[in-house]
Coordinates of C-alpha atoms and ligand atoms in Angstrom, one line a residue:
M268 CA 70.1 71.9 -15.8
E269 CA 69.3 71.5 -12.2
L270 CA 71.2 70.1 -9.2
E271 CA 70.3 66.5 -8.1
R272 CA 69.3 66.4 -4.5
Y273 CA 70.6 63.6 -2.3
E274 CA 67.7 61.4 -1.4
G275 CA 68.9 61.1 2.2
N276 CA 68.5 64.8 2.8
P277 CA 68.7 66.5 5.2
V278 CA 72.2 65.4 6.1
L279 CA 72.4 67.6 9.2
S280 CA 69.5 68.7 11.5
P281 CA 69.2 70.3 14.9
T282 CA 69.9 68.0 17.9
D283 CA 68.9 68.3 21.5
K284 CA 72.1 70.2 22.4
W285 CA 71.6 73.6 24.0
W286 CA 73.5 75.5 21.2
E287 CA 71.9 73.7 18.2
N288 CA 68.4 72.7 19.2
K289 CA 66.7 75.2 17.0
T290 CA 68.6 75.5 13.7
V291 CA 71.5 73.9 11.9
F292 CA 72.0 75.5 8.5
N293 CA 74.1 77.4 5.9
C294 CA 77.4 75.5 6.1
A295 CA 80.8 76.2 4.6
A296 CA 82.6 73.2 3.0
A297 CA 86.3 72.3 2.2
N298 CA 87.5 69.1 0.6
A299 CA 90.9 68.2 2.1
D300 CA 92.6 65.4 4.0
G301 CA 90.3 62.8 2.5
K302 CA 87.1 64.3 3.8
V303 CA 84.7 67.2 3.4
H304 CA 84.9 69.6 6.4
L305 CA 81.6 71.3 7.1
L306 CA 81.4 74.4 9.3
Y307 CA 77.8 75.2 10.0
R308 CA 75.7 77.9 11.6
A309 CA 73.7 76.7 14.6
Q310 CA 71.2 78.3 17.0
G311 CA 69.8 77.2 20.3
D312 CA 67.2 78.7 22.6
D313 CA 69.1 82.0 22.8
Y314 CA 69.1 82.3 19.0
V315 CA 72.7 83.4 19.0
S316 CA 74.5 81.9 16.0
R317 CA 77.6 79.7 16.7
F318 CA 79.6 77.4 14.5
G319 CA 79.4 73.7 14.7
Y320 CA 81.7 71.3 12.8
A321 CA 80.9 68.1 10.9
A322 CA 82.8 66.0 8.4
T323 CA 81.8 63.5 5.7
E324 CA 84.1 61.1 3.8
N325 CA 81.8 60.3 0.9
G326 CA 80.2 63.8 0.7
F327 CA 76.8 62.5 2.0
D328 CA 77.1 60.6 5.3
I329 CA 78.2 62.5 8.3
T330 CA 81.0 60.6 10.0
E331 CA 82.1 63.3 12.6
R332 CA 80.2 65.9 14.5
S333 CA 81.2 68.3 17.2
S334 CA 79.4 68.0 20.5
E335 CA 80.1 71.7 21.4
P336 CA 80.3 74.8 19.3
I337 CA 83.6 74.8 17.5
Y338 CA 83.7 78.6 17.4
E339 CA 81.6 81.3 19.0
S340 CA 82.2 85.0 19.4
V341 CA 82.7 86.2 23.0
G342 CA 82.5 89.8 24.0
D343 CA 82.7 91.3 20.6
E344 CA 80.3 94.2 20.3
L345 CA 80.0 93.7 16.5
E346 CA 79.0 90.1 17.0
R347 CA 76.7 90.2 19.9
L348 CA 74.0 88.2 18.1
G349 CA 76.6 85.8 16.9
V350 CA 78.5 84.6 13.9
E351 CA 76.6 83.6 10.8
D352 CA 77.0 82.0 7.3
P353 CA 80.6 80.9 7.2
R354 CA 82.5 80.4 4.0
I355 CA 85.8 78.5 3.9
T356 CA 88.6 79.0 1.3
L357 CA 91.9 77.2 1.4
I358 CA 94.6 79.7 0.5
E359 CA 98.3 78.9 0.5
G360 CA 97.8 76.0 3.1
T361 CA 95.6 77.9 5.5
Y362 CA 91.8 77.8 5.8
Y363 CA 90.3 81.3 5.8
I364 CA 86.8 81.6 7.1
T365 CA 84.7 84.7 6.3
Y366 CA 81.4 85.1 8.1
T367 CA 78.8 87.6 9.0
G368 CA 79.0 89.2 12.5
A369 CA 75.5 90.1 13.6
S370 CA 74.9 92.7 16.2
T371 CA 72.6 95.4 17.5
C372 CA 75.1 98.2 16.6
P373 CA 73.8 101.0 14.5
C374 CA 74.5 100.9 10.8
S375 CA 77.6 102.7 9.6
E376 CA 77.9 105.6 7.3
M377 CA 78.7 104.3 3.9
P378 CA 80.5 105.8 1.0
P379 CA 77.9 107.5 -1.3
S380 CA 78.5 104.9 -4.1
M381 CA 77.5 102.2 -1.7
V382 CA 74.3 103.4 -0.2
N383 CA 72.6 100.7 1.8
P384 CA 68.9 101.2 2.5
V385 CA 68.6 98.2 4.9
P386 CA 69.6 98.5 8.6
W387 CA 71.4 95.2 8.7
R388 CA 73.9 95.9 11.4
C389 CA 76.2 93.3 10.2
R390 CA 79.9 93.2 9.5
V391 CA 82.2 90.7 7.8
G392 CA 84.7 89.0 10.0
M393 CA 87.5 86.6 9.2
L394 CA 89.1 83.6 11.0
S395 CA 91.8 81.3 9.9
T396 CA 92.7 77.8 11.0
K397 CA 94.9 74.9 9.9
D398 CA 93.0 72.2 11.7
F399 CA 89.5 73.4 12.6
K400 CA 90.4 73.1 16.3
T401 CA 92.2 76.4 17.0
F402 CA 91.2 79.6 15.2
T403 CA 92.9 82.9 14.7
K404 CA 90.6 85.8 14.8
H405 CA 91.4 88.5 12.3
G406 CA 88.5 90.8 13.1
C407 CA 86.4 92.8 10.8
I408 CA 87.7 92.9 7.2
L409 CA 85.2 95.4 5.8
P410 CA 85.1 97.8 8.7
D411 CA 83.2 100.7 7.3
M412 CA 80.3 98.9 5.6
D413 CA 77.3 96.8 6.4
N414 CA 77.9 93.8 4.3
K415 CA 77.7 90.0 4.0
D416 CA 78.0 87.1 1.6
V417 CA 81.8 87.5 1.3
V418 CA 83.7 84.7 -0.5
L419 CA 87.4 84.6 -1.1
F420 CA 89.0 83.3 -4.2
P421 CA 91.4 80.3 -3.5
E422 CA 94.4 81.9 -5.3
K423 CA 95.6 85.4 -6.2
V424 CA 94.5 86.7 -9.6
G425 CA 96.8 89.2 -11.3
G426 CA 98.9 89.2 -8.1
K427 CA 96.1 90.2 -5.8
Y428 CA 93.7 88.4 -3.4
V429 CA 90.1 88.7 -4.6
M430 CA 86.8 88.7 -2.8
L431 CA 83.1 88.9 -3.8
H432 CA 80.8 90.8 -1.4
R433 CA 77.3 91.9 -1.3
T434 CA 76.5 95.5 -0.9
F435 CA 72.8 95.5 -1.1
P436 CA 71.4 94.4 -3.4
N437 CA 74.2 93.5 -5.8
I438 CA 77.4 91.4 -6.0
W439 CA 80.6 93.4 -5.8
I440 CA 84.3 92.5 -6.3
A441 CA 87.2 93.9 -4.2
Y442 CA 91.0 93.3 -4.1
S443 CA 93.7 93.1 -1.4
D444 CA 97.4 92.6 -0.9
D445 CA 97.1 91.2 2.6
L446 CA 93.5 89.8 2.9
M447 CA 92.7 92.5 5.5
N448 CA 92.6 95.8 3.6
W449 CA 90.3 95.7 0.6
Y450 CA 90.2 98.2 -2.2
D451 CA 88.8 98.9 -5.8
H452 CA 85.3 97.9 -4.8
K453 CA 83.2 97.6 -8.0
V454 CA 79.7 96.1 -8.7
I455 CA 80.0 93.2 -11.1
M456 CA 76.4 91.8 -11.2
R457 CA 73.1 93.5 -10.5
V458 CA 69.7 92.1 -9.7
Q459 CA 67.7 91.2 -12.8
P460 CA 64.4 93.0 -13.1
G461 CA 61.5 90.5 -13.4
A462 CA 63.7 87.5 -13.0
W463 CA 64.1 84.9 -10.1
D464 CA 66.9 87.0 -8.8
C465 CA 65.3 90.4 -9.0
N466 CA 65.3 91.4 -5.3
R467 CA 68.8 90.7 -4.1
I468 CA 71.7 88.5 -5.0
G469 CA 74.8 87.3 -3.1
A470 CA 77.7 85.0 -3.6
G471 CA 77.3 81.6 -2.1
A472 CA 80.2 79.1 -2.2
P473 CA 83.7 80.4 -2.7
P474 CA 84.6 80.3 -6.4
I475 CA 85.7 77.0 -8.0
K476 CA 88.2 77.2 -10.8
T477 CA 86.9 75.4 -14.0
E478 CA 88.0 75.3 -17.6
Y479 CA 85.2 77.7 -18.4
G480 CA 85.9 80.3 -15.7
W481 CA 85.5 80.9 -12.0
M482 CA 82.2 79.1 -11.1
N483 CA 80.3 80.6 -8.2
I484 CA 77.0 79.3 -6.8
Y485 CA 75.0 82.4 -5.9
H486 CA 71.6 83.0 -4.3
G487 CA 68.9 85.1 -5.8
V488 CA 65.8 86.3 -4.1
D489 CA 62.6 87.3 -5.8
H490 CA 59.9 89.8 -4.9
K491 CA 58.2 87.1 -2.7
R492 CA 61.4 86.5 -0.8
V493 CA 62.0 83.0 -2.2
Y494 CA 65.7 82.1 -2.1
R495 CA 67.0 80.0 -5.0
L496 CA 70.5 79.1 -6.3
G497 CA 72.1 79.8 -9.6
I498 CA 75.5 79.8 -11.3
L499 CA 77.6 82.8 -11.9
M500 CA 80.7 82.3 -14.2
L501 CA 83.5 84.9 -14.1
E502 CA 86.5 85.2 -16.4
L503 CA 89.6 83.4 -15.1
E504 CA 92.1 86.2 -15.8
D505 CA 89.7 89.0 -14.8
P506 CA 87.0 87.9 -12.4
S507 CA 85.4 91.3 -12.5
K508 CA 84.0 90.3 -15.9
V509 CA 80.9 88.2 -15.9
I510 CA 80.8 85.5 -18.6
G511 CA 77.2 84.5 -17.7
R512 CA 74.6 83.8 -15.0
S513 CA 71.8 81.3 -14.8
P514 CA 68.6 82.5 -16.5
K515 CA 66.8 79.8 -14.5
P516 CA 67.7 78.6 -11.0
I517 CA 69.7 75.3 -10.5
L518 CA 67.9 74.7 -7.2
S519 CA 64.6 76.0 -5.9
P520 CA 62.7 75.3 -2.6
E521 CA 60.5 72.3 -3.4
K522 CA 60.9 69.7 -0.7
E523 CA 59.2 70.0 2.7
Y524 CA 62.6 70.7 4.4
E525 CA 63.2 73.6 2.0
K526 CA 59.7 75.1 2.2
V527 CA 58.9 74.8 5.9
G528 CA 61.3 75.6 8.7
I529 CA 62.3 78.9 10.4
V530 CA 62.2 81.0 7.2
P531 CA 60.0 79.4 4.5
D532 CA 61.1 78.8 0.9
V533 CA 64.8 79.1 1.3
V534 CA 67.7 77.3 -0.2
F535 CA 70.9 79.1 0.7
S536 CA 74.5 77.8 0.0
C537 CA 77.7 78.8 1.7
G538 CA 79.9 75.9 0.4
A539 CA 80.5 73.7 -2.6
V540 CA 83.3 71.3 -3.3
E541 CA 84.6 69.2 -6.2
K542 CA 84.8 65.5 -5.3
D543 CA 84.8 62.2 -7.3
G544 CA 83.9 64.0 -10.5
R545 CA 81.0 65.8 -9.1
Y546 CA 80.2 69.2 -7.5
F547 CA 78.7 68.8 -4.1
V548 CA 76.6 71.9 -3.1
Y549 CA 75.8 72.1 0.6
Y550 CA 72.8 74.3 1.4
G551 CA 70.5 75.4 4.2
G552 CA 66.9 74.4 3.9
A553 CA 64.3 76.9 5.2
D554 CA 67.0 78.2 7.7
K555 CA 66.7 75.0 9.7
V556 CA 68.5 72.0 8.2
I557 CA 71.3 71.2 5.8
G558 CA 71.0 69.3 2.5
V559 CA 73.3 68.4 -0.3
A560 CA 72.7 68.4 -4.1
T561 CA 75.2 67.5 -6.8
M562 CA 76.1 67.8 -10.4
A563 CA 78.6 65.9 -12.6
V564 CA 81.6 68.1 -13.4
E565 CA 81.3 67.2 -17.0
D566 CA 77.7 68.5 -17.0
L567 CA 78.9 72.0 -16.4
K568 CA 79.2 72.4 -20.2
K569 CA 75.5 71.7 -20.5
V570 CA 74.6 74.5 -18.1
K571 CA 73.0 77.4 -19.9
L572 CA 74.2 80.8 -18.9
E573 CA 73.2 84.2 -20.2
K574 CA 75.0 87.5 -20.1
P575 CA 73.5 89.7 -17.4
L576 CA 71.8 92.9 -18.5
Ligands
BMA162 C1 70.0 85.9 4.6 C2 71.0 85.3 5.7 C3 71.0 83.8 5.6 C4 69.6 83.3 5.6 C5 68.8 84.0 4.5 C6 67.3 83.5 4.4 O1 69.9 87.3 4.8 O2 70.5 85.8 7.0 O3 71.6 83.3 6.8 O4 69.7 81.9 5.2 O5 68.8 85.4 4.7 O6 66.6 83.8 5.6

């Protein structure tokens, strides 16, 4: 079972504006108020990442687009190179946006159980908004670790807020009572030796509740650094338990706009929504443009998943 690409892809590309004339990719998505809100990562000549905003009513055609960045980090040492890869989750009437803050700060000391061999110099920040016009900055939510690919669950599970994060190279879960302080970090899925997701994995879109479990679109990277997408299904009552993962990817770089761009051979998702009986998965192509691919909700039962090793 593979996602079906929209034939009008890419749906968003760089423009001639100073802040997005190089790349427009990796967008968050939220389906509310009769449209899909898209918050995307953009770079201009300075290669600092900022967020742009776009919206689509039918999921494919862009009907609104910001002429200026809708959010950029100013004067924050941990975000000197910008804000990357946003993910939106609507929780109790507020949109929470988790993102990667990129900087040239040195890597932090990590707890021995979370040794990170890669000098990422990135931190996970959080914003919230009710209208995508004004944003509240909550700062760094995982202060002591180089981390990325954080997605929040849309509701509390067992009385706690839940996130997935990526402490290299695996997917972890953590819990919180206030969305700011996170505890009980535990690895839930590891890279699969020899498979399409053998090098590193990370959560993509925030989890969507389905009758089968929490569905998460995740990315996997192989030994040639090809980024592909798969499905990870977690138990509804206890999302630290993996029901299954895709033994084969549901989207791989095949089209020109996925193979050739700034970073070749990349499909990378930060947002997926349910709309009109389909899942719409928004994804960055080759770190340069944005495409969308879909799947009928009823086809989820046909998706073959395997228990991870
Ligand atoms: C990841 C992130 C993404 C990017 C991907 C592929 O580490 O930086 O923003 O799309 O690499 O280059």
